[in-house]
Amino acid sequence: MIEILVGSQMGAAEYVAEQVAETLVQAGYEVNIHLKPELNQLNRTAVWLVITSTYGAGDLPDNIQPFADQLAQDQSDLTTLSFAVITLGDSSYDTFCLAGEKLQNLLQLKAAKLLLPMLKIDAQQAELPEDIALGWLHHLQTALQHNQG
């Protein structure tokens, strides 16, 4: 089971999440997309894939900020949880991909296991964000296989 948590202000991260989810389903994974993630509705033994953009001065998108607040206030640990992060940003800003880093740090503070290094997608790149994410997916699938074994 893969829970995809989406943080999207303008729609780019949401589109990436939809493409990633479709590809994972075709590969045989059970996937849930959460456009407004709620901590109490997520499976804590699943794999969480956070896909978020950064906007403003390194801010989280409005739809995922409440989840980040819930996570920060939650007292339980997440040792049963494995996760990965895809984050979108613009490298012309010094807050490049800061939203993804904030969420990764929060999850690691709760003792969740990071499956592989964060994928940072730069809006300055010519390649489409969803193509970059789909190219990275085999790394995630390899990590998932190792995690299960």
C-alpha angles and dihedrals in degrees: 000000000000120000110202111204111198127203108183130159102172101018103261096108090044091054091048089050092052092051092046092047092050091051093047092050090051087052090056102261124136107234136186121190117209114196090176103028117207116194094218092054097054126096106242093200093053127087112263118212110193114202112182142155125217120230138176113003095347093305129158115246114264094249095058100036093086089053091051089051091050090049093049092051097042113107098201124094123236100216090138091059131091120189148173133198133219111186131184125208147136117261091208086077123072088224091064109166092345094144091061091047091051092052093045091051092049092051093047090050086058090054096252114156117246107221098199140344117296117268109230114198115198119211086212091068117098093222117090114257092235091053091052091048093048090050089054095049095087087063089055093046090051090049090049091052091050090046092055094046 
